[in-house]
Amino acid sequence: MKINKTSKISGFYKKSIDERIDLISSIASLTEEEQSLLFKALDKGLADRMIENVVGTFTLPLGIALNFRVNNEDVFVPMATEESSVVAAASKAAKIARKSGGFRTESTDPIMIGQIQILDVDDVATASEKILQEKNKLLTVANAQDKILTNLGGGAKDLAVRILTSSFGKMIVVHLYVDVRDAMGANAVNTMVEALAPVIEDISGGRVRLKILSNLADQRLVKSRAIFDKDLIGGEKVVDAFLESVELAKIDPYRAATHNKGIMNGIDAVIIATGNDFRAIEAGAHAYAARNGQYTSLTNYWKDETGNLVGEIKLPLALGIVGGAGSIHPTAQMCKKMMRISSAQQLSELVASVGLAQNFAAVLALSTVGIQKGHMSLHAKNIAMMAGANEEDIDRIANILIKEGNVKLDRAKELVKKE
Ligand code: MEV
């Protein structure tokens, strides 16, 4: 049987969980063993090897966002999140973008920065010159630390020197630029900068303090763009309302923080599902959003010549598909297989597209009906569950709460008592 590798499956949310698993498994060719991971906790021994003082595992719901088409390829998007509406909103936005061809992406090479902080240098200008003169030697020492990476075409490619003024006097900060290929890169970079520290002390005559990766991965940038057809979102009036909403995020950090939080709702969910480091991505994204001195939006929107809305996101995404927790966590490995990801760059381009989709969906709701309407249905179900409703009564009680416009725990408890 020829399987249609589409990411557009109508009525997916109405199917039972088992039916959904069957469908996704046949399209993504998941084995029975892989399918069995979907509702299985992490193995005790593995958990114990991953962190310290293990007493259990903590699970999150894993949903699949549909309709994503990125660079002409359909892709399932696994999302691990505790927040209701995130998966539905991403799928809805991807459906609208899909009508105009989906998401188009670009990304730089996967270059990470390692920092080396040098203190106690009398003449920082001369010491900086000396470091730059010894660049080739320093790159050779760095690359000797990771033959596997250099054999793959990665490795330390360049370095730069910055002079900073501080309350401890002038300090030099060396930036080592490392192409980390398909890894997130922290281990490779940290090993290199630690190995360089004594050599740099010799060259500069100073004292090295910090030697560590920077999470402001502004040499590892990803861009994704999509067109949202005005006729699918309520016409030009809605496009105008949307642009007014986005303007506030551009000029006001208070709004930009929430706007970017909405972006990270999508991004973090995929990052967690693929076993990547979401704190690194959060740190990089927010630092990048403040790169010009004022914290601002990570997305930009405008109207094209036909009145359609064009959206673009640009941010650093230090994601890996080899090494790290994602390589040992079985569910993360299965998620990457489901996405048919073959490089870290491809994963980051998909993740950026999810961030744009999530942001578009949130701002569209905010510019039209408001956010609560979409949140209410699942929220009401959660309230019904919290009030102790039985499995078969949850939907009915949630519907009453919504109809009465009173989605409150007290009212839900009253309704449960009446059963
Ligand atoms: C809620 O998790 C995210 C939103 O607040 C994002 C936004 O305001 O753009 C809805």
CSV table of C-alpha atoms and ligand atoms in Angstrom, one decimal:
chain,number,residue,atom,x,y,z
A,1,MET,CA,0.0,0.0,0.0
A,2,LYS,CA,1.3,3.4,-0.9
A,3,ILE,CA,1.1,5.7,2.1
A,4,ASN,CA,0.3,9.3,1.5
A,5,LYS,CA,2.9,11.3,3.6
A,6,THR,CA,0.6,14.2,4.1
A,7,SER,CA,0.5,16.1,7.4
A,8,LYS,CA,-3.1,17.1,6.7
A,9,ILE,CA,-5.5,14.7,8.3
A,10,SER,CA,-9.0,15.9,8.7
A,11,GLY,CA,-11.0,15.1,11.8
A,12,PHE,CA,-7.8,13.9,13.6
A,13,TYR,CA,-9.0,15.3,16.9
A,14,LYS,CA,-12.3,13.4,16.7
A,15,LYS,CA,-10.6,10.0,16.5
A,16,SER,CA,-9.8,7.9,19.5
A,17,ILE,CA,-6.2,7.9,20.8
A,18,ASP,CA,-5.7,4.4,19.4
A,19,GLU,CA,-6.9,5.4,16.0
A,20,ARG,CA,-4.6,8.5,16.0
A,21,ILE,CA,-1.7,6.3,16.9
A,22,ASP,CA,-2.5,3.9,14.1
A,23,LEU,CA,-2.7,6.6,11.6
A,24,ILE,CA,0.5,8.4,12.6
A,25,SER,CA,2.3,5.1,12.9
A,26,SER,CA,1.4,4.1,9.4
A,27,ILE,CA,2.3,7.4,7.8
A,28,ALA,CA,5.6,7.8,9.9
A,29,SER,CA,6.4,4.0,9.7
A,30,LEU,CA,6.6,3.6,13.5
A,31,THR,CA,7.4,0.1,14.7
A,32,GLU,CA,5.3,-1.6,17.4
A,33,GLU,CA,8.1,-1.0,19.8
A,34,GLU,CA,8.1,2.7,19.0
A,35,GLN,CA,4.4,2.9,19.3
A,36,SER,CA,4.6,1.3,22.7
A,37,LEU,CA,6.8,4.2,23.9
A,38,LEU,CA,3.9,6.7,23.4
A,39,PHE,CA,2.3,6.0,26.8
A,40,LYS,CA,5.3,4.5,28.6
A,41,ALA,CA,7.4,6.1,31.3
A,42,LEU,CA,11.1,6.3,31.0
A,43,ASP,CA,13.0,3.2,32.0
A,44,LYS,CA,14.2,3.4,35.7
A,45,GLY,CA,17.8,2.6,34.9
A,46,LEU,CA,17.9,5.2,32.1
A,47,ALA,CA,16.3,7.9,34.3
A,48,ASP,CA,18.9,7.1,37.0
A,49,ARG,CA,21.7,7.6,34.5
A,50,MET,CA,20.3,10.9,33.1
A,51,ILE,CA,20.2,12.9,36.4
A,52,GLU,CA,20.9,12.5,40.1
A,53,ASN,CA,18.8,11.4,43.0
A,54,VAL,CA,16.1,10.0,40.7
A,55,VAL,CA,12.8,9.0,42.4
A,56,GLY,CA,10.6,8.8,39.4
A,57,THR,CA,9.7,10.2,36.0
A,58,PHE,CA,7.4,13.1,35.2
A,59,THR,CA,5.4,12.8,32.0
A,60,LEU,CA,3.7,15.5,29.8
A,61,PRO,CA,1.0,15.0,27.1
A,62,LEU,CA,2.5,14.6,23.6
A,63,GLY,CA,0.3,15.9,20.8
A,64,ILE,CA,0.9,16.1,17.1
A,65,ALA,CA,0.4,19.4,15.3
A,66,LEU,CA,-0.9,18.8,11.8
A,67,ASN,CA,-0.9,20.6,8.4
A,68,PHE,CA,2.7,21.7,8.5
A,69,ARG,CA,4.4,22.0,5.2
A,70,VAL,CA,8.0,23.4,5.3
A,71,ASN,CA,10.0,23.9,2.2
A,72,ASN,CA,7.5,21.8,0.2
A,73,GLU,CA,7.7,18.8,2.6
A,74,ASP,CA,4.8,17.7,4.8
A,75,VAL,CA,5.9,17.1,8.3
A,76,PHE,CA,4.3,15.9,11.6
A,77,VAL,CA,5.2,18.1,14.5
A,78,PRO,CA,5.3,16.3,17.9
A,79,MET,CA,4.7,18.7,20.8
A,80,ALA,CA,5.2,18.0,24.5
A,81,THR,CA,3.3,20.6,26.5
A,82,GLU,CA,1.1,21.0,29.5
A,83,GLU,CA,-0.8,23.9,28.0
A,84,SER,CA,-4.1,23.4,26.3
A,85,SER,CA,-4.8,25.0,22.9
A,86,VAL,CA,-1.1,25.1,21.8
A,87,VAL,CA,-1.3,22.1,19.5
A,88,ALA,CA,-4.7,23.1,18.0
A,89,ALA,CA,-3.5,26.7,17.5
A,90,ALA,CA,-0.3,25.6,15.7
A,91,SER,CA,-2.2,23.2,13.5
A,92,LYS,CA,-4.8,25.9,12.6
A,93,ALA,CA,-2.1,28.4,11.7
A,94,ALA,CA,-0.2,25.8,9.6
A,95,LYS,CA,-3.5,25.0,7.8
A,96,ILE,CA,-3.8,28.6,6.8
A,97,ALA,CA,-0.1,28.9,5.8
A,98,ARG,CA,-0.4,25.7,3.8
A,99,LYS,CA,-2.9,27.3,1.4
A,100,SER,CA,-0.2,29.7,0.3
A,101,GLY,CA,2.5,27.0,0.0
A,102,GLY,CA,3.5,26.6,3.7
A,103,PHE,CA,6.7,27.8,5.4
A,104,ARG,CA,9.9,28.8,3.6
A,105,THR,CA,13.1,28.8,5.6
A,106,GLU,CA,16.7,29.8,5.6
A,107,SER,CA,19.4,29.2,8.2
A,108,THR,CA,23.1,29.9,8.7
A,109,ASP,CA,25.7,27.2,9.4
A,110,PRO,CA,25.5,25.8,12.9
A,111,ILE,CA,28.1,28.0,14.4
A,112,MET,CA,28.2,28.3,18.2
A,113,ILE,CA,30.3,30.7,20.2
A,114,GLY,CA,32.7,29.8,23.1
A,115,GLN,CA,33.8,32.6,25.4
A,116,ILE,CA,37.2,32.9,27.2
A,117,GLN,CA,37.4,35.8,29.7
A,118,ILE,CA,40.9,37.2,30.3
A,119,LEU,CA,41.7,39.4,33.3
A,120,ASP,CA,44.9,41.1,34.6
A,121,VAL,CA,46.2,42.3,31.3
A,122,ASP,CA,48.1,45.6,31.4
A,123,ASP,CA,47.9,46.4,27.8
A,124,VAL,CA,44.7,44.9,26.4
A,125,ALA,CA,45.3,46.2,22.9
A,126,THR,CA,48.7,44.6,22.5
A,127,ALA,CA,47.5,41.3,24.1
A,128,SER,CA,44.5,41.3,21.8
A,129,GLU,CA,46.8,41.7,18.8
A,130,LYS,CA,49.0,38.8,20.0
A,131,ILE,CA,45.9,36.6,20.3
A,132,LEU,CA,44.8,37.4,16.8
A,133,GLN,CA,48.3,36.8,15.4
A,134,GLU,CA,48.2,33.3,17.0
A,135,LYS,CA,44.8,32.5,15.6
A,136,ASN,CA,45.9,29.6,13.5
A,137,LYS,CA,47.7,27.9,16.4
A,138,LEU,CA,44.7,28.4,18.6
A,139,LEU,CA,42.3,27.0,16.1
A,140,THR,CA,44.6,24.0,15.7
A,141,VAL,CA,44.6,23.4,19.5
A,142,ALA,CA,40.8,23.7,19.6
A,143,ASN,CA,40.3,21.3,16.7
A,144,ALA,CA,42.7,18.7,18.2
A,145,GLN,CA,40.0,18.3,20.9
A,146,ASP,CA,37.3,16.9,18.6
A,147,LYS,CA,38.6,14.8,15.6
A,148,ILE,CA,35.1,13.4,15.0
A,149,LEU,CA,33.6,16.9,14.6
A,150,THR,CA,36.5,18.1,12.3
A,151,ASN,CA,36.2,14.9,10.2
A,152,LEU,CA,32.5,15.7,9.7
A,153,GLY,CA,33.5,19.2,8.3
A,154,GLY,CA,32.8,21.0,11.6
A,155,GLY,CA,35.2,22.3,14.2
A,156,ALA,CA,36.6,25.7,15.3
A,157,LYS,CA,36.5,28.0,12.3
A,158,ASP,CA,37.5,31.4,13.5
A,159,LEU,CA,38.0,33.6,16.6
A,160,ALA,CA,37.4,37.2,17.5
A,161,VAL,CA,38.6,39.4,20.4
A,162,ARG,CA,36.5,41.9,22.3
A,163,ILE,CA,37.7,44.3,24.9
A,164,LEU,CA,35.2,45.1,27.7
A,165,THR,CA,35.4,47.6,30.5
A,166,SER,CA,34.3,46.4,33.9
A,167,SER,CA,34.6,47.2,37.6
A,168,PHE,CA,37.6,44.8,37.6
A,169,GLY,CA,39.2,46.9,35.0
A,170,LYS,CA,39.6,46.2,31.3
A,171,MET,CA,39.1,42.6,30.3
A,172,ILE,CA,39.5,40.7,27.0
A,173,VAL,CA,36.9,38.2,25.9
A,174,VAL,CA,37.9,35.8,23.1
A,175,HIS,CA,35.0,34.4,21.0
A,176,LEU,CA,35.7,31.0,19.4
A,177,TYR,CA,33.4,30.2,16.5
A,178,VAL,CA,32.8,26.5,16.2
A,179,ASP,CA,30.8,24.7,13.6
A,180,VAL,CA,29.1,22.0,15.6
A,181,ARG,CA,27.3,20.3,12.7
A,182,ASP,CA,24.3,18.2,14.0
A,183,ALA,CA,25.0,18.7,17.7
A,184,MET,CA,23.7,21.3,20.1
A,185,GLY,CA,27.4,21.9,20.6
A,186,ALA,CA,27.8,22.7,24.3
A,187,ASN,CA,30.2,19.8,25.0
A,188,ALA,CA,32.3,20.3,22.0
A,189,VAL,CA,32.6,24.1,22.6
A,190,ASN,CA,33.2,23.8,26.3
A,191,THR,CA,36.0,21.2,25.8
A,192,MET,CA,37.7,23.5,23.2
A,193,VAL,CA,37.6,26.7,25.3
A,194,GLU,CA,38.9,24.8,28.4
A,195,ALA,CA,41.8,23.4,26.3
A,196,LEU,CA,42.6,26.9,25.0
A,197,ALA,CA,42.7,28.6,28.4
A,198,PRO,CA,46.4,27.9,29.3
A,199,VAL,CA,47.5,28.6,25.7
A,200,ILE,CA,45.7,32.0,25.8
A,201,GLU,CA,47.2,32.8,29.2
A,202,ASP,CA,50.7,32.2,27.7
A,203,ILE,CA,50.0,34.4,24.7
A,204,SER,CA,48.2,37.2,26.5
A,205,GLY,CA,50.1,37.2,29.8
A,206,GLY,CA,46.7,37.5,31.5
A,207,ARG,CA,44.7,35.2,33.7
A,208,VAL,CA,41.7,33.3,32.3
A,209,ARG,CA,38.6,33.1,34.4
A,210,LEU,CA,35.5,31.9,32.6
A,211,LYS,CA,35.6,29.6,29.6
A,212,ILE,CA,32.1,28.6,28.5
A,213,LEU,CA,29.7,28.5,25.6
A,214,SER,CA,27.5,31.5,25.0
A,215,ASN,CA,23.7,30.8,24.7
A,216,LEU,CA,23.3,33.9,22.6
A,217,ALA,CA,23.9,31.8,19.5
A,218,ASP,CA,23.6,34.8,17.1
A,219,GLN,CA,25.8,33.0,14.5
A,220,ARG,CA,23.3,30.2,14.3
A,221,LEU,CA,20.2,31.9,13.1
A,222,VAL,CA,17.1,30.6,11.5
A,223,LYS,CA,14.4,32.4,9.5
A,224,SER,CA,11.0,31.2,8.5
A,225,ARG,CA,8.4,33.0,6.5
A,226,ALA,CA,4.8,32.3,5.5
A,227,ILE,CA,1.9,34.0,3.8
A,228,PHE,CA,-1.5,34.0,5.5
A,229,ASP,CA,-4.2,34.5,3.0
A,230,LYS,CA,-6.4,37.4,4.0
A,231,ASP,CA,-9.6,35.6,2.8
A,232,LEU,CA,-8.9,32.8,5.3
A,233,ILE,CA,-8.7,35.1,8.3
A,234,GLY,CA,-11.5,37.5,7.8
A,235,GLY,CA,-10.3,39.9,5.1
A,236,GLU,CA,-8.1,43.0,5.0
A,237,LYS,CA,-9.7,44.5,8.1
A,238,VAL,CA,-8.4,41.6,10.2
A,239,VAL,CA,-5.0,41.9,8.5
A,240,ASP,CA,-5.0,45.6,9.7
A,241,ALA,CA,-6.1,44.7,13.2
A,242,PHE,CA,-3.4,42.0,13.3
A,243,LEU,CA,-0.7,44.6,12.3
A,244,GLU,CA,-1.9,47.0,14.9
A,245,SER,CA,-1.5,44.3,17.5
A,246,VAL,CA,2.0,43.4,16.4
A,247,GLU,CA,3.1,47.0,16.5
A,248,LEU,CA,2.7,47.0,20.3
A,249,ALA,CA,5.1,44.0,20.6
A,250,LYS,CA,7.6,45.9,18.5
A,251,ILE,CA,7.7,49.0,20.6
A,252,ASP,CA,6.8,47.8,24.1
A,253,PRO,CA,8.8,45.2,26.1
A,254,TYR,CA,5.8,44.5,28.3
A,255,ARG,CA,3.8,43.2,25.3
A,256,ALA,CA,6.9,41.8,23.6
A,257,ALA,CA,7.5,39.5,26.5
A,258,THR,CA,4.0,38.0,26.2
A,259,HIS,CA,4.2,37.9,22.4
A,260,ASN,CA,7.5,36.0,22.5
A,261,LYS,CA,6.1,33.7,25.2
A,262,GLY,CA,3.5,32.7,22.7
A,263,ILE,CA,6.2,31.9,20.2
A,264,MET,CA,8.0,29.8,22.8
A,265,ASN,CA,4.8,27.9,23.6
A,266,GLY,CA,5.3,26.2,20.2
A,267,ILE,CA,9.1,26.2,20.1
A,268,ASP,CA,9.6,24.7,23.6
A,269,ALA,CA,7.0,22.0,23.0
A,270,VAL,CA,9.0,20.6,20.0
A,271,ILE,CA,12.3,21.1,21.7
A,272,ILE,CA,11.1,19.0,24.7
A,273,ALA,CA,9.6,16.3,22.4
A,274,THR,CA,13.0,16.0,20.6
A,275,GLY,CA,15.0,15.9,23.9
A,276,ASN,CA,16.7,19.3,23.3
A,277,ASP,CA,17.7,21.9,25.9
A,278,PHE,CA,14.8,24.3,26.1
A,279,ARG,CA,16.5,26.6,28.6
A,280,ALA,CA,19.3,27.2,26.1
A,281,ILE,CA,16.8,28.1,23.4
A,282,GLU,CA,14.8,30.3,25.8
A,283,ALA,CA,18.0,32.2,26.9
A,284,GLY,CA,19.2,32.6,23.3
A,285,ALA,CA,15.8,33.7,22.0
A,286,HIS,CA,15.2,36.4,24.7
A,287,ALA,CA,18.8,37.7,24.6
A,288,TYR,CA,18.5,37.9,20.8
A,289,ALA,CA,15.2,39.8,21.2
A,290,ALA,CA,17.1,42.4,23.2
A,291,ARG,CA,20.1,42.6,20.9
A,292,ASN,CA,19.6,46.2,20.0
A,293,GLY,CA,19.2,47.4,23.5
A,294,GLN,CA,15.5,47.2,23.7
A,295,TYR,CA,13.6,43.9,24.1
A,296,THR,CA,11.3,43.5,21.1
A,297,SER,CA,9.3,41.0,19.1
A,298,LEU,CA,11.0,38.0,17.5
A,299,THR,CA,8.5,38.1,14.6
A,300,ASN,CA,7.7,40.7,12.0
A,301,TYR,CA,4.6,41.0,9.8
A,302,TRP,CA,3.6,43.1,6.8
A,303,LYS,CA,0.9,43.2,4.1
A,304,ASP,CA,1.9,42.1,0.6
A,305,GLU,CA,0.8,43.8,-2.6
A,306,THR,CA,-2.4,41.7,-2.7
A,307,GLY,CA,-3.3,42.5,0.9
A,308,ASN,CA,-2.3,39.1,2.4
A,309,LEU,CA,-0.4,39.0,5.7
A,310,VAL,CA,3.2,37.9,5.5
A,311,GLY,CA,4.9,36.7,8.7
A,312,GLU,CA,8.5,36.2,9.4
A,313,ILE,CA,10.5,34.9,12.4
A,314,LYS,CA,14.2,35.1,13.0
A,315,LEU,CA,16.0,33.8,16.0
A,316,PRO,CA,19.0,31.7,17.2
A,317,LEU,CA,18.2,28.0,17.6
A,318,ALA,CA,21.0,25.8,19.0
A,319,LEU,CA,19.4,22.4,18.4
A,320,GLY,CA,21.0,19.0,18.0
A,321,ILE,CA,19.9,15.7,16.6
A,322,VAL,CA,23.0,13.9,17.9
A,323,GLY,CA,24.4,13.8,21.4
A,324,GLY,CA,22.7,15.1,24.5
A,325,ALA,CA,19.5,13.7,26.1
A,326,GLY,CA,17.8,13.5,22.7
A,327,SER,CA,20.1,10.7,21.7
A,328,ILE,CA,19.3,8.4,24.6
A,329,HIS,CA,15.6,9.3,25.4
A,330,PRO,CA,13.6,6.7,23.4
A,331,THR,CA,10.5,8.9,23.0
A,332,ALA,CA,12.7,11.8,21.7
A,333,GLN,CA,14.3,9.5,19.2
A,334,MET,CA,10.9,8.3,18.0
A,335,CYS,CA,9.7,11.9,17.7
A,336,LYS,CA,12.7,12.7,15.5
A,337,LYS,CA,11.9,9.7,13.3
A,338,MET,CA,8.2,10.8,13.1
A,339,MET,CA,9.5,14.2,11.8
A,340,ARG,CA,11.9,12.6,9.3
A,341,ILE,CA,14.6,14.9,10.4
A,342,SER,CA,18.0,14.3,8.9
A,343,SER,CA,20.0,17.4,10.2
A,344,ALA,CA,20.0,19.8,13.1
A,345,GLN,CA,19.6,22.6,10.6
A,346,GLN,CA,16.4,21.0,9.2
A,347,LEU,CA,15.1,20.6,12.8
A,348,SER,CA,15.8,24.2,13.6
A,349,GLU,CA,14.0,25.4,10.4
A,350,LEU,CA,11.0,23.4,11.3
A,351,VAL,CA,11.0,24.6,14.9
A,352,ALA,CA,11.2,28.3,13.7
A,353,SER,CA,8.2,27.6,11.5
A,354,VAL,CA,6.3,26.2,14.5
A,355,GLY,CA,7.2,29.4,16.5
A,356,LEU,CA,5.8,31.6,13.7
A,357,ALA,CA,2.7,29.5,13.4
A,358,GLN,CA,2.1,29.7,17.2
A,359,ASN,CA,2.6,33.4,17.2
A,360,PHE,CA,0.3,34.0,14.2
A,361,ALA,CA,-2.5,31.9,15.8
A,362,ALA,CA,-2.2,33.8,19.2
A,363,VAL,CA,-2.1,37.3,17.6
A,364,LEU,CA,-5.0,36.4,15.2
A,365,ALA,CA,-7.1,35.3,18.2
A,366,LEU,CA,-6.1,38.4,20.2
A,367,SER,CA,-6.9,40.7,17.2
A,368,THR,CA,-10.4,39.2,16.7
A,369,VAL,CA,-12.3,37.1,19.2
A,370,GLY,CA,-9.8,37.3,22.1
A,371,ILE,CA,-7.8,34.4,23.5
A,372,GLN,CA,-10.3,33.1,26.1
A,373,LYS,CA,-12.8,31.7,23.6
A,374,GLY,CA,-10.3,29.2,22.2
A,375,HIS,CA,-9.0,28.3,25.6
A,376,MET,CA,-12.4,27.8,27.2
A,377,SER,CA,-13.3,24.4,25.9
A,378,LEU,CA,-10.3,22.5,27.3
A,379,HIS,CA,-10.1,24.8,30.3
A,380,ALA,CA,-13.7,23.9,31.1
A,381,LYS,CA,-12.9,20.2,30.8
A,382,ASN,CA,-9.9,20.6,33.2
A,383,ILE,CA,-12.2,22.4,35.7
A,384,ALA,CA,-14.8,19.6,35.4
A,385,MET,CA,-12.0,17.0,36.0
A,386,MET,CA,-10.7,19.1,39.0
A,387,ALA,CA,-14.2,19.1,40.4
A,388,GLY,CA,-14.2,15.3,40.4
A,389,ALA,CA,-16.4,14.6,37.3
A,390,ASN,CA,-16.4,11.0,36.1
A,391,GLU,CA,-14.8,10.3,32.7
A,392,GLU,CA,-18.3,10.1,31.0
A,393,ASP,CA,-19.6,13.3,32.6
A,394,ILE,CA,-16.6,15.6,31.8
A,395,ASP,CA,-17.7,16.8,28.4
A,396,ARG,CA,-21.3,17.4,29.5
A,397,ILE,CA,-20.3,19.4,32.6
A,398,ALA,CA,-17.8,21.4,30.6
A,399,ASN,CA,-20.5,22.3,28.1
A,400,ILE,CA,-22.8,23.5,30.9
A,401,LEU,CA,-20.0,25.6,32.3
A,402,ILE,CA,-19.3,27.2,28.9
A,403,LYS,CA,-23.0,27.7,28.1
A,404,GLU,CA,-23.5,29.5,31.5
A,405,GLY,CA,-20.4,31.5,30.9
A,406,ASN,CA,-19.3,30.4,34.4
A,407,VAL,CA,-16.2,28.2,34.1
A,408,LYS,CA,-15.5,28.1,37.8
A,409,LEU,CA,-14.6,25.3,40.1
A,410,ASP,CA,-17.4,26.0,42.6
A,411,ARG,CA,-20.0,25.7,39.9
A,412,ALA,CA,-18.4,22.6,38.5
A,413,LYS,CA,-18.5,21.0,42.0
A,414,GLU,CA,-22.2,21.8,42.3
A,415,LEU,CA,-22.8,20.1,39.0
A,416,VAL,CA,-20.7,17.1,40.0
A,417,LYS,CA,-22.7,16.8,43.3
A,418,LYS,CA,-26.0,16.7,41.4
A,419,GLU,CA,-24.9,13.5,39.6
B,1,MEV,C1,-0.4,32.2,26.3
B,1,MEV,O1,0.2,31.1,26.7
B,1,MEV,C2,0.3,32.9,25.1
B,1,MEV,C3,-0.3,34.2,24.6
B,1,MEV,O2,-0.4,35.1,25.7
B,1,MEV,C4,0.6,34.8,23.6
B,1,MEV,C5,0.3,36.2,23.2
B,1,MEV,O3,-0.3,37.0,23.9
B,1,MEV,O4,0.7,36.5,22.0
B,1,MEV,C6,-1.7,34.0,24.1
